[in-house]
Short mmCIF file of C-alpha atoms and ligand atoms in Angstrom, two decimals:
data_model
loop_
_atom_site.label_atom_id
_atom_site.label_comp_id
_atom_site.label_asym_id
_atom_site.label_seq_id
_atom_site.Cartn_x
_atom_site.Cartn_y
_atom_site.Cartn_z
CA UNK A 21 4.30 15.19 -4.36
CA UNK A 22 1.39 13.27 -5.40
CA UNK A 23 2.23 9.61 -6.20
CA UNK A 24 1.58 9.78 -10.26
CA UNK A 25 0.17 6.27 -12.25
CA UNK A 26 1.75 4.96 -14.90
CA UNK A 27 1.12 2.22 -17.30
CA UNK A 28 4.00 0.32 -16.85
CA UNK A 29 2.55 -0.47 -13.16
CA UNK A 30 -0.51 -2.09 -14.48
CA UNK A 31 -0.85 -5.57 -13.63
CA UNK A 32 -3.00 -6.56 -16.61
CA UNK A 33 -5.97 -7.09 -13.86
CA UNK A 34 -8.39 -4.21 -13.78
CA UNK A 35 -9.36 -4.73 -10.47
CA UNK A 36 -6.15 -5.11 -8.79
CA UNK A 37 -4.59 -1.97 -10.51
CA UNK A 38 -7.63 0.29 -9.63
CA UNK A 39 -6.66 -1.38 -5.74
CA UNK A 40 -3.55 -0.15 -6.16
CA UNK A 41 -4.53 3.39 -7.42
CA UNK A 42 -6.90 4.04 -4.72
CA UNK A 43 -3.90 2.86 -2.33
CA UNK A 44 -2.10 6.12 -4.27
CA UNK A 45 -5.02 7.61 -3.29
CA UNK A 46 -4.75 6.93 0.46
CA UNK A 47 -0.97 8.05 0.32
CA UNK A 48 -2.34 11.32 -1.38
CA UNK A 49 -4.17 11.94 1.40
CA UNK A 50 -1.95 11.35 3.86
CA UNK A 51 0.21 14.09 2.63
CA UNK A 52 -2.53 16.44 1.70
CA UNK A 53 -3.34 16.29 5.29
CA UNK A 54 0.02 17.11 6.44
CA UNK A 55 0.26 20.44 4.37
CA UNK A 56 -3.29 21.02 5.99
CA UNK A 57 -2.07 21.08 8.97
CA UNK A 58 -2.40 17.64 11.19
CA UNK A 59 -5.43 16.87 12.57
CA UNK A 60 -4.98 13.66 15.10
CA UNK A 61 -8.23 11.95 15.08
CA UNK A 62 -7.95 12.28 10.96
CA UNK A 63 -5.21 10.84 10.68
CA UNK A 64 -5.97 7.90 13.09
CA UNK A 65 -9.16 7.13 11.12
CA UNK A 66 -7.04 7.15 7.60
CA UNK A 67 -4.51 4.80 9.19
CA UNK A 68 -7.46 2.23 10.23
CA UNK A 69 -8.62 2.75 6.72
CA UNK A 70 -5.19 2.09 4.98
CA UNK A 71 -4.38 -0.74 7.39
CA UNK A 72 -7.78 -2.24 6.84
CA UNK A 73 -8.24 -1.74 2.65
CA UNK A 74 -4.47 -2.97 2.68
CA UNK A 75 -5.45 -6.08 4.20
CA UNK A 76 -8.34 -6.22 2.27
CA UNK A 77 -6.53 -6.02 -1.30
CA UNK A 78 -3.66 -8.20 -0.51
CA UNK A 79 -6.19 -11.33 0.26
CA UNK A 80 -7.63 -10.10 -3.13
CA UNK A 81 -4.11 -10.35 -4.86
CA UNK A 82 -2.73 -13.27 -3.26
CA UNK A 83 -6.06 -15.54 -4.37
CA UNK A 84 -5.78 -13.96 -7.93
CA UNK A 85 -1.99 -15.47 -8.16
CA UNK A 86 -2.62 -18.73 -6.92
CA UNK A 87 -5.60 -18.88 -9.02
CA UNK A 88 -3.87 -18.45 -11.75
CA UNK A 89 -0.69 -20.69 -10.67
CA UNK A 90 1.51 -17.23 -10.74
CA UNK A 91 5.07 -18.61 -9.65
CA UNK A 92 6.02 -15.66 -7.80
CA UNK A 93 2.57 -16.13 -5.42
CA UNK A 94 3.70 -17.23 -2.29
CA UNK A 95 6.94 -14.96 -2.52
CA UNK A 96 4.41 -12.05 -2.92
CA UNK A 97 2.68 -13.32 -0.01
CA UNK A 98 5.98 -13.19 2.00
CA UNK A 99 6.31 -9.95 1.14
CA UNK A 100 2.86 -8.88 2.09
CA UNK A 101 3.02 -10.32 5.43
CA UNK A 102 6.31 -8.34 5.98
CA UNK A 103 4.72 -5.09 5.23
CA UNK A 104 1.71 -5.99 7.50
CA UNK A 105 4.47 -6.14 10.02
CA UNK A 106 5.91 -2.85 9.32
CA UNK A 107 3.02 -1.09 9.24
CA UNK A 108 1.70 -2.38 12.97
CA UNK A 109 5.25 -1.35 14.31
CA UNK A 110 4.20 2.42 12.55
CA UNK A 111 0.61 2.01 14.14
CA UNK A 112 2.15 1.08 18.08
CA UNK A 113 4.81 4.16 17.49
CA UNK A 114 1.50 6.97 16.25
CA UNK A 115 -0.31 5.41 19.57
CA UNK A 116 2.74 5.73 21.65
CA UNK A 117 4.29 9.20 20.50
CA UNK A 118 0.91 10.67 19.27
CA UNK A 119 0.24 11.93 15.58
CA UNK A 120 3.59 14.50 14.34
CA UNK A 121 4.22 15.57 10.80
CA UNK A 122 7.29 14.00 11.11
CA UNK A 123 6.20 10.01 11.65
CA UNK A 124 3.23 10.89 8.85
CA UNK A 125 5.44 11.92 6.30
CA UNK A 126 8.12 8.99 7.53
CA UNK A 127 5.12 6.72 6.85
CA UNK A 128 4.18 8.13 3.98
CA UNK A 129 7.77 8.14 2.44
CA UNK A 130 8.02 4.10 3.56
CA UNK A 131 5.07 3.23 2.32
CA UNK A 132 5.37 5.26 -1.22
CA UNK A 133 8.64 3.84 -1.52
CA UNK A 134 7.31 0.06 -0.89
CA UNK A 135 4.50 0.11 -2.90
CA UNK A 136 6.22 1.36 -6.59
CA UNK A 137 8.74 -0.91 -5.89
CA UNK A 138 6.61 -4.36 -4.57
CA UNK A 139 4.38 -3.26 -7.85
CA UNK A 140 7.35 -3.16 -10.33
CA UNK A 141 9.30 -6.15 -8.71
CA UNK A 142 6.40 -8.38 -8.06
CA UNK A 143 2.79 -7.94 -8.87
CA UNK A 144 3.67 -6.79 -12.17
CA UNK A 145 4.38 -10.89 -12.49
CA UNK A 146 1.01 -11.53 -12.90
CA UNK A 147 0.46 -10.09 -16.46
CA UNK A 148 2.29 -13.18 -17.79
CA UNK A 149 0.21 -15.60 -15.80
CA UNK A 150 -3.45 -14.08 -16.69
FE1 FE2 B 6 1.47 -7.64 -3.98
#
C-alpha cells in the first residue's frame, strides 16, 4: 500500500519534507512495479536512482542540522551512514541473485519501515532548531 504523508512527519523545512515525499515516491514505485510485473533493467535503474537521490538528500539534511546547531546532527548522520550500508548490502544481493519480487518487496518493506521511523525519531528534531 502506498506510503501515505502526514503532517506530523513534516520537518518544518519545505525542502527537506518535499525530499522526503518524493523518497515516498520512489518506494511507490517500487511496489507499483512489482504488481506490474518485474521488469529487471527497471528496477536496476530505480535502485541507482534511489541510492543516488538518497545520497543526495542526506548531504542536504545533514548541512541543514549543523547549520542550524541541531543537537541530534551528528547522531542523524550515524544513522544515515548505517542505512547507506544497508542499502549497498541490498544492491550486491539484486546483482548477485538477479531482480525477484521477493528481495523488491523485502527492500521495499526495509526501507518503508526505516524511513517513517528515522523521520519520526530523528529529523522531526529539526523543527525546534529552525
Ligand atoms: Fe535524516
Amino acid at each position: 500500500m502506498a506510503v501515505v504523508w502526514k503532517d506530523e512527519y513534516s520537518t518544518g523545512e519545505p525542502e527537506i519534507d518535499k525530499q522526503h515525499q518524493i523518497l515516498f515516491k520512489y518506494l511507490d514505485d517500487l511496489e507499483e512495479h512489482m504488481e506490474q510485473g518485474i521488469d529487471a533493467s527497471y528496477v536496476s535503474n530505480l535502485l541507482d536512482n534511489i541510492g543516488l537521490f538518497t545520497r543526495s538528500h542526506f548531504c542536504y539534511e545533514e548541512i541543514c542540522m549543523r547549520r542550524t546547531k541541531c543537537p541530534i546532527a551528528s547522531k542523524n548522520k550515524q544513522h544515515h551512514t548505517k542505512l547507506l550500508n544497508a542499502y549497498t548490502q541490498y544492491c550486491k544481493q539484486f546483482e548477485t541473485e538477479g531482480v525477484s519480487n521477493e528481495l523488491v518487496q523485502k527492500l521495499h518493506d526495509f526501507l518503508e519501515s526505516w524511513l517513517v521511523n528515522h523521520i519520526l525519531k530523528i529529523d522531526t528534531n529539526l523543527r525546534a532548531c529552525l
